[in-house]
Coordinates of C-alpha atoms and ligand atoms in Angstrom, one line a residue:
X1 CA -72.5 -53.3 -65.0
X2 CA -73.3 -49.8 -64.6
X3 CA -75.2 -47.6 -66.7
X4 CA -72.5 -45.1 -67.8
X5 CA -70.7 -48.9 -68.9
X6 CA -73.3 -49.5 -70.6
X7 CA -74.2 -46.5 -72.5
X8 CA -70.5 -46.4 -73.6
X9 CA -70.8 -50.0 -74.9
X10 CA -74.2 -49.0 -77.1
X11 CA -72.2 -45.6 -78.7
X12 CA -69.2 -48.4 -79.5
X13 CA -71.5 -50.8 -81.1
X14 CA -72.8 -48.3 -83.7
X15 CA -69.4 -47.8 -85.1
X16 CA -66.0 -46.4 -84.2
X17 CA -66.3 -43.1 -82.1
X18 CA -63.9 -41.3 -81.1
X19 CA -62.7 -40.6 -77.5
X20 CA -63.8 -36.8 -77.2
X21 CA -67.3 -37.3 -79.5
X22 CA -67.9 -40.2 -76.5
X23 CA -67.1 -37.9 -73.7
X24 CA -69.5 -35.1 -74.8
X25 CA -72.0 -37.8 -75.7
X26 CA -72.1 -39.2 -72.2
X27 CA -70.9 -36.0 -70.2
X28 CA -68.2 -37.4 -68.7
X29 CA -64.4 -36.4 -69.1
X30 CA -61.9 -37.8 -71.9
X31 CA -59.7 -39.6 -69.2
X32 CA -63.5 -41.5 -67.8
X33 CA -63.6 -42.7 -71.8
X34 CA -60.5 -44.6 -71.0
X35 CA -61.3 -46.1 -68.3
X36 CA -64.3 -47.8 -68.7
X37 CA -63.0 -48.7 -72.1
X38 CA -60.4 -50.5 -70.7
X39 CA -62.7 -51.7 -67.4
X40 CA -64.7 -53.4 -70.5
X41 CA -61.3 -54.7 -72.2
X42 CA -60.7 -56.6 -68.8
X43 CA -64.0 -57.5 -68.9
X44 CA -63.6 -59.8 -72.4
X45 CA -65.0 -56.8 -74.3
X46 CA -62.8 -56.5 -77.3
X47 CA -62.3 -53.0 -78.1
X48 CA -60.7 -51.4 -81.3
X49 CA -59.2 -48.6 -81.0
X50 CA -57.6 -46.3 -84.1
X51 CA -57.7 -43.1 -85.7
X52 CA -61.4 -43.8 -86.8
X53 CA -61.4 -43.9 -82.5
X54 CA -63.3 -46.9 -80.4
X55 CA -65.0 -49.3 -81.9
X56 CA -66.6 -52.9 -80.5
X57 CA -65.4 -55.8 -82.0
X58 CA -66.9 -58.8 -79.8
X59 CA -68.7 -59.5 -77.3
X60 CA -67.3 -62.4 -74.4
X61 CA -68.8 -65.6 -74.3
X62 CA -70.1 -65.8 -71.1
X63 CA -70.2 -64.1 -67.8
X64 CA -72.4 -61.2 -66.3
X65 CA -71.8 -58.7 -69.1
X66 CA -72.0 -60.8 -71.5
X67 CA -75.1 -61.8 -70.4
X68 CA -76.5 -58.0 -69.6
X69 CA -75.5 -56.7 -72.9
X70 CA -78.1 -56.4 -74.9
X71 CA -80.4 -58.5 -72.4
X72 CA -84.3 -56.9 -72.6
X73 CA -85.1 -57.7 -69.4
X74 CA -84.7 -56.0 -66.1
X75 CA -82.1 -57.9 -64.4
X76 CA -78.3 -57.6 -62.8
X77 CA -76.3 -61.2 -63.0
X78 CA -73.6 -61.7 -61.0
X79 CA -71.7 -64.5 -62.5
X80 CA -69.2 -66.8 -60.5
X81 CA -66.9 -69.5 -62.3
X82 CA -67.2 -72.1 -59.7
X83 CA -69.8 -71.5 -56.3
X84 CA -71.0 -74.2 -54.4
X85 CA -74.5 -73.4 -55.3
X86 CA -76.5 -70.2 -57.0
X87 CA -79.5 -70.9 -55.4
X88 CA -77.6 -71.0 -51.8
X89 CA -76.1 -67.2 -52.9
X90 CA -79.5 -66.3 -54.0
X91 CA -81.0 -67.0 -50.5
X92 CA -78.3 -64.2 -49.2
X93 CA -78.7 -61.9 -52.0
X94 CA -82.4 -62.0 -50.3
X95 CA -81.4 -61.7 -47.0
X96 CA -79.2 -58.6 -47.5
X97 CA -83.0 -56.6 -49.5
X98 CA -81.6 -57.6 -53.3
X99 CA -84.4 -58.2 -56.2
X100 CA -84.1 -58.7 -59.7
X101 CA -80.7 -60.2 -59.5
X102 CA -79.6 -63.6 -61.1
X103 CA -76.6 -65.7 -60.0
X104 CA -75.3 -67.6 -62.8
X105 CA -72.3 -70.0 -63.0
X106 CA -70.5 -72.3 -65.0
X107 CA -69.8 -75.0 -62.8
X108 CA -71.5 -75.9 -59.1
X109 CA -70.0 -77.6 -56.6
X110 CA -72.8 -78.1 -54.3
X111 CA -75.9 -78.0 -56.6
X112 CA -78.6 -79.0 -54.9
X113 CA -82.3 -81.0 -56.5
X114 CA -85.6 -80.9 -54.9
X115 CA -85.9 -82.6 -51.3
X116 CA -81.7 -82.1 -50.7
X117 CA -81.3 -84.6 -53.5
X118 CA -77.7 -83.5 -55.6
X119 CA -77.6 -81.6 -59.0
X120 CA -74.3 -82.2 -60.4
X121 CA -73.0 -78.9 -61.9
X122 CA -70.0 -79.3 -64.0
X123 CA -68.4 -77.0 -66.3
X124 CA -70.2 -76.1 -69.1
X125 CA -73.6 -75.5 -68.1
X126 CA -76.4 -72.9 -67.3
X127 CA -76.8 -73.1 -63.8
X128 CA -78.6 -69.8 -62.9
X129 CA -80.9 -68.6 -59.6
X130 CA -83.1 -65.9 -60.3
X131 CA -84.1 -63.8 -57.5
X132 CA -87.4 -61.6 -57.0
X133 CA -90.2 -60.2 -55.1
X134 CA -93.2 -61.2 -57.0
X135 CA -96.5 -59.4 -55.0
X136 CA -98.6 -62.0 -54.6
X137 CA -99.8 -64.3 -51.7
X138 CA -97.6 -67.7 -51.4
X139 CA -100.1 -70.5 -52.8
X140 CA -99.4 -68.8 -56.0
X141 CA -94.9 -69.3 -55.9
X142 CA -95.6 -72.9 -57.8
X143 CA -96.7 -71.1 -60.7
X144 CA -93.3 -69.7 -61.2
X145 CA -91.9 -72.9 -61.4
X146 CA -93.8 -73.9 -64.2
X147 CA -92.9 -70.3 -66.1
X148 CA -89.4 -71.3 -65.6
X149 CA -90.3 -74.7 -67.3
X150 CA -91.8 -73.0 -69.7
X151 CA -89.4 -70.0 -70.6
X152 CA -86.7 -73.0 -70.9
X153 CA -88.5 -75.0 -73.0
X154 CA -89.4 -72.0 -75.8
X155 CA -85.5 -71.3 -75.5
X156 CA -84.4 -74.8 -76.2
X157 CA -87.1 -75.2 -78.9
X158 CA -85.2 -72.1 -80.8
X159 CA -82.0 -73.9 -80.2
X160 CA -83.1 -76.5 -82.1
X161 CA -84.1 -79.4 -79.0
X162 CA -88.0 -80.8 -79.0
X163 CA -88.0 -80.3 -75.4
X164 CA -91.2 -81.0 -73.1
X165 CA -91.7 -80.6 -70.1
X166 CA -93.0 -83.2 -67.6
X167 CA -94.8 -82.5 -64.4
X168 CA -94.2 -80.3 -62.3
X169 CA -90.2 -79.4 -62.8
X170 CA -88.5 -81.3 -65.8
X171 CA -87.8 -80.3 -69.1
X172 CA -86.7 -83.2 -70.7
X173 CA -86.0 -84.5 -74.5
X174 CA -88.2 -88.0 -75.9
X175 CA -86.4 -90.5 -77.6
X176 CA -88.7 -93.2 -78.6
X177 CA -90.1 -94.3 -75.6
X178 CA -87.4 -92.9 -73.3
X179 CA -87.2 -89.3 -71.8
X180 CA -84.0 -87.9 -71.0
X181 CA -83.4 -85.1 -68.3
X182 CA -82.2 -81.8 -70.0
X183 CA -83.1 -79.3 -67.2
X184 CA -84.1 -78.8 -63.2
X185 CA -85.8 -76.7 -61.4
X186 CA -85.7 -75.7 -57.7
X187 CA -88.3 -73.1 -56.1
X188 CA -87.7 -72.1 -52.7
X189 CA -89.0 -68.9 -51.1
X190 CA -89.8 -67.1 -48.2
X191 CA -92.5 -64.9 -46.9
X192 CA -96.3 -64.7 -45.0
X193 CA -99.2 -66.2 -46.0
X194 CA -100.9 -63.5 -47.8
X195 CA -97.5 -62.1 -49.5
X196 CA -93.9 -63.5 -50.7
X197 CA -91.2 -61.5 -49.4
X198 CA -88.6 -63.3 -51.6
X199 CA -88.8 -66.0 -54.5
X200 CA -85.5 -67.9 -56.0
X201 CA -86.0 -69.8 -58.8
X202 CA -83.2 -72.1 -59.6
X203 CA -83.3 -73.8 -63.2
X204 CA -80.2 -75.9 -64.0
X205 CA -79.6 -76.2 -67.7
X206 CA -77.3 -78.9 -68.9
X207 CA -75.8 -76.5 -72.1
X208 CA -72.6 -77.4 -73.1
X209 CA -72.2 -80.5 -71.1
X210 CA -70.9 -84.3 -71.6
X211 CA -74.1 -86.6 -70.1
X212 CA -71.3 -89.1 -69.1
X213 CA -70.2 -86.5 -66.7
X214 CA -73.8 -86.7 -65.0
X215 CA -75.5 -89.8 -62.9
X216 CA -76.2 -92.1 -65.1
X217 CA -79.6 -93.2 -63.3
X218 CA -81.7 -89.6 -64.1
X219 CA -80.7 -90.4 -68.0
X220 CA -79.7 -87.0 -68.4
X221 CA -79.5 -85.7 -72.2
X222 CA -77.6 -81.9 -72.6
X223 CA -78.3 -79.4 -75.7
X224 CA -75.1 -79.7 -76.9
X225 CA -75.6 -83.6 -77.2
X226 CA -78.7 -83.3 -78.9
X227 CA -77.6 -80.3 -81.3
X228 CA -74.6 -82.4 -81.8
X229 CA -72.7 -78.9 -81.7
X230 CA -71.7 -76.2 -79.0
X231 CA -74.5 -73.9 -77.6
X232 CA -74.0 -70.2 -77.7
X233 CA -74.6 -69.9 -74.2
X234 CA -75.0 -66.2 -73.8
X235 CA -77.7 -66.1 -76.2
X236 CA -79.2 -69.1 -74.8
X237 CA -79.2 -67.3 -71.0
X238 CA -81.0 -64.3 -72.5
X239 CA -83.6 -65.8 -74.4
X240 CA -84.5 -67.6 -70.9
X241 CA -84.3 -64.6 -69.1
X242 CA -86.5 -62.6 -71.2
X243 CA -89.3 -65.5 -71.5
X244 CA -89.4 -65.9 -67.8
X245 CA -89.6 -61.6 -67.3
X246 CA -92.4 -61.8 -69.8
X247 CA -94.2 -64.9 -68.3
X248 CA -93.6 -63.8 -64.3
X249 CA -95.6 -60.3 -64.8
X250 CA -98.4 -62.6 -66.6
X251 CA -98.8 -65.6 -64.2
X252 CA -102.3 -65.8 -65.7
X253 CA -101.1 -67.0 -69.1
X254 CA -98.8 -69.5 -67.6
X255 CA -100.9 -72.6 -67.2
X256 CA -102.0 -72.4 -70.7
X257 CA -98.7 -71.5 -72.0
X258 CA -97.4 -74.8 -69.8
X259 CA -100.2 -77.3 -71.4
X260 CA -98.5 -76.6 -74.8
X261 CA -95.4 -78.1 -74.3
X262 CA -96.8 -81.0 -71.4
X263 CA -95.6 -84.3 -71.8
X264 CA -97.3 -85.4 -68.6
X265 CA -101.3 -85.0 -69.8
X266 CA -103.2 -87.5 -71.2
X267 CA -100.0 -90.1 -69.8
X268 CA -100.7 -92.5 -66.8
X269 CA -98.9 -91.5 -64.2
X270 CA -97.7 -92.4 -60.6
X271 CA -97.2 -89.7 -58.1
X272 CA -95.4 -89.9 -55.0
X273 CA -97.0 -87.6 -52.8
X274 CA -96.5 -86.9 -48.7
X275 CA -99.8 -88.9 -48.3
X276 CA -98.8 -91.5 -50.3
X277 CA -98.7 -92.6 -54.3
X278 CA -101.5 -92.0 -56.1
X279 CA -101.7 -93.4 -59.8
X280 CA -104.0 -93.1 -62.5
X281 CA -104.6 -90.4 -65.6
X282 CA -103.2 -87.3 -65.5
X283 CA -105.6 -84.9 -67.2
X284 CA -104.9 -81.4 -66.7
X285 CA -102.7 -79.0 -64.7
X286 CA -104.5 -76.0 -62.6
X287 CA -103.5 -72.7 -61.5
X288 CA -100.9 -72.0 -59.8
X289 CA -99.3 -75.7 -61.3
X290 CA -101.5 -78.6 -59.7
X291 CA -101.9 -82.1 -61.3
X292 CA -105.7 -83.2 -61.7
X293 CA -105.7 -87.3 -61.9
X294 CA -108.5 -89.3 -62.7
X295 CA -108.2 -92.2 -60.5
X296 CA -109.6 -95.9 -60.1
X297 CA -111.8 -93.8 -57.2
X298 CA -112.4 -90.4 -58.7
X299 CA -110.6 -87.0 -59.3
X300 CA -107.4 -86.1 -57.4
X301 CA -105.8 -82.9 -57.7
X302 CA -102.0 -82.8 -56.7
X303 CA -99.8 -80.3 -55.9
X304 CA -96.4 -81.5 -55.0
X305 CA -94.5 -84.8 -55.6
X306 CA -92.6 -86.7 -58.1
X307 CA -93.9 -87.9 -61.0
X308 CA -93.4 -91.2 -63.0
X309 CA -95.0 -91.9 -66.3
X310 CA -96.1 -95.3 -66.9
X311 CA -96.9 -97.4 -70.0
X312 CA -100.4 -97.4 -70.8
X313 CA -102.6 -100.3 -69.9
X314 CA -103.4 -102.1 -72.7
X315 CA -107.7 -102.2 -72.7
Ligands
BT5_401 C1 -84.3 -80.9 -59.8 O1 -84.3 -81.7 -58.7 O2 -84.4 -81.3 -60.9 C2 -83.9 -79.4 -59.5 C3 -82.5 -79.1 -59.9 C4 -82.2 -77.6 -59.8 C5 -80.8 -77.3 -60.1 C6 -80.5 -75.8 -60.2 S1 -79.0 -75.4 -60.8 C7 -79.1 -73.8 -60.3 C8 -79.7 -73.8 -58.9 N1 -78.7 -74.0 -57.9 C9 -78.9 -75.1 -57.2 O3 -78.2 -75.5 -56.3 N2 -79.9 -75.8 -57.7 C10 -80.6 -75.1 -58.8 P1 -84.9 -83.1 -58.6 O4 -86.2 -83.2 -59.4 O5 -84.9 -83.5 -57.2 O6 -83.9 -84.0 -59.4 C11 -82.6 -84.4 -58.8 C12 -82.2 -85.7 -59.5 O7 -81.8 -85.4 -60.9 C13 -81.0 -86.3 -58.8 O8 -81.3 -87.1 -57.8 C14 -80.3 -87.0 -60.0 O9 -80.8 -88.3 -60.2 C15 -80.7 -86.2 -61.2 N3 -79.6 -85.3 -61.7 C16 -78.6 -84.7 -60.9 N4 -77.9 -83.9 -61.7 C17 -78.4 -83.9 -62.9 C18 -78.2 -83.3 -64.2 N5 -77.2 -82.4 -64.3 N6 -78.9 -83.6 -65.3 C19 -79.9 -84.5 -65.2 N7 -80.3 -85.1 -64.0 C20 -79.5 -84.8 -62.9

């Protein structure tokens, strides 16, 4: 949206105003009023208009300006109703010099998982890429996978959902013994050795979804499932948005931030790593997001794969 939009949208929330007031206010001529007004009518904005003059009334449910209004956080969202895949649009938002742009949709028709495994993407969800240009060298990108993980989890918590997130990429929701997949997350990026050019991360939220719609093998869980009611998925987006801002500029704080809501530490686990599975305690994560396991033959320290939690051994 563009700033004029915008500031015309803040004058409208504080009240009605009337058509010339907002035309000296901004600088811009009576017949420029109109148009944006309507431009944000056609938008979903509902807009009053009477003698009192313009005045908001509500704000759409979803979509890019939905999402921009009132987000704190430095980022344009482009917003598609069906795409094959954000992350994929993301990757040529980068290649045409974009930064600080997120793709969001509501349903993907190509979602893709770590290693070209599928995410499905139906309608209902948060399925957003986030695209920036971090300076730092690229050993550090994991660590924004695990602020992503961990911006998701504080959002779900103040929905309501005891999320926790288990190493390196899942947020997922404990019941009993059994953890159920809320969330994914997909890193790629691009760059030399010693600086990213590009990050995209791509965190796939199962909001407002039915978990029969999704493969039954990941026992995948959604917020509205758990809440047993409808997520406000605008508010939901921003909250997200604004804890991964915060959290990107501060990489330092993410590793402890991350231990907080771990599911993984103090768990045996079984990771399947290029060089083979290793199994054994997991006892801490490092900067910028590896897995320390105590094994049968000493400390290992792990920084991709996928992750199993076993039972314990009983001593
Ligand atoms: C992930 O992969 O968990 C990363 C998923 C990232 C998805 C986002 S959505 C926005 C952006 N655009 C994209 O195209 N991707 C990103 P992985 O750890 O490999 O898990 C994949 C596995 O999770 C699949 O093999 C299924 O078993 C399972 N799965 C698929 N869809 C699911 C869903 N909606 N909820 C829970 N589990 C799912």
């Amino acid at each position: 949206m563009n700033d004029t939009r915008h500031r015309v949208l803040d004058a409208l929330a504080d009240g009605p105003v009337s058509g010339p007031t907002l035309a000296d206010e901004l600088d811009i001529s009576r017949s420029a009023v109109w148009k944006h007004v309507e431009a944000l009518r056609d938008e979903g904005f509902e807009i009053r208009s009477d003698d009192a003059g313009y005045a908001l009334d509500s704000v759409p449910e979803f979509g890019a300006s939905a999402v921009e209004y009132g987000l704190d956080a430095p980022f344009s969202v482009e917003y598609h109703d069906s795409i094959p895949s954000t992350n994929a649009r993301a990757r040529d938002l980068a290649a045409e010099g974009e930064s600080d742009t997120v793709v969001l949709a509501d349903e993907q028709t190509g979602g893709r998982g770590r290693l070209d495994r599928d995410w499905h993407s139906p309608s209902g969800g948060i399925w957003l890429s986030v695209l920036f240009r971090p300076d730092v060298p690229m050993a550090h990108a994991p660590v924004f996978t695990l602020a992503a993980a961990v911006a998701v989890t504080r959002a779900a918590r103040e929905a309501g959902v005891e999320a926790g997130i288990k190493w390196p990429n899942d947020v997922l929701v404990r019941h009993g013994d059994e953890e159920r997949k809320l969330v994914g997350i997909l890193t790629e990026m691009e760059g030399e050795a010693d600086r990213v050019s590009w990050v995209v991360v791509g965190i796939g939220v199962n909001a407002n979804v039915d978990p029969a719609e999704l493969p039954d093998e990941a026992n995948p869980t959604s917020l509205s499932t758990e809440r047993g009611e409808p997520l406000d998925r605008r508010l939901f987006t921003q909250r997200l948005l604004e804890e991964f801002d915060a959290l990107r500029q501060d990489t330092g704080r993410v590793v402890e931030a991350w231990r907080e809501y771990a599911t993984t530490l103090g768990k045996r686990v079984r990771v399947e790593t290029p060089g083979g599975p290793i199994e054994g305690e997991a006892v801490d994560v490092q900067f910028p997001g590896a897995l320390v396991i105590e094994t049968a033959s000493g400390t290992e320290v792990v920084s991709a794969g996928d992750c199993e939690h076993l039972r314990p051994v009983s001593e």
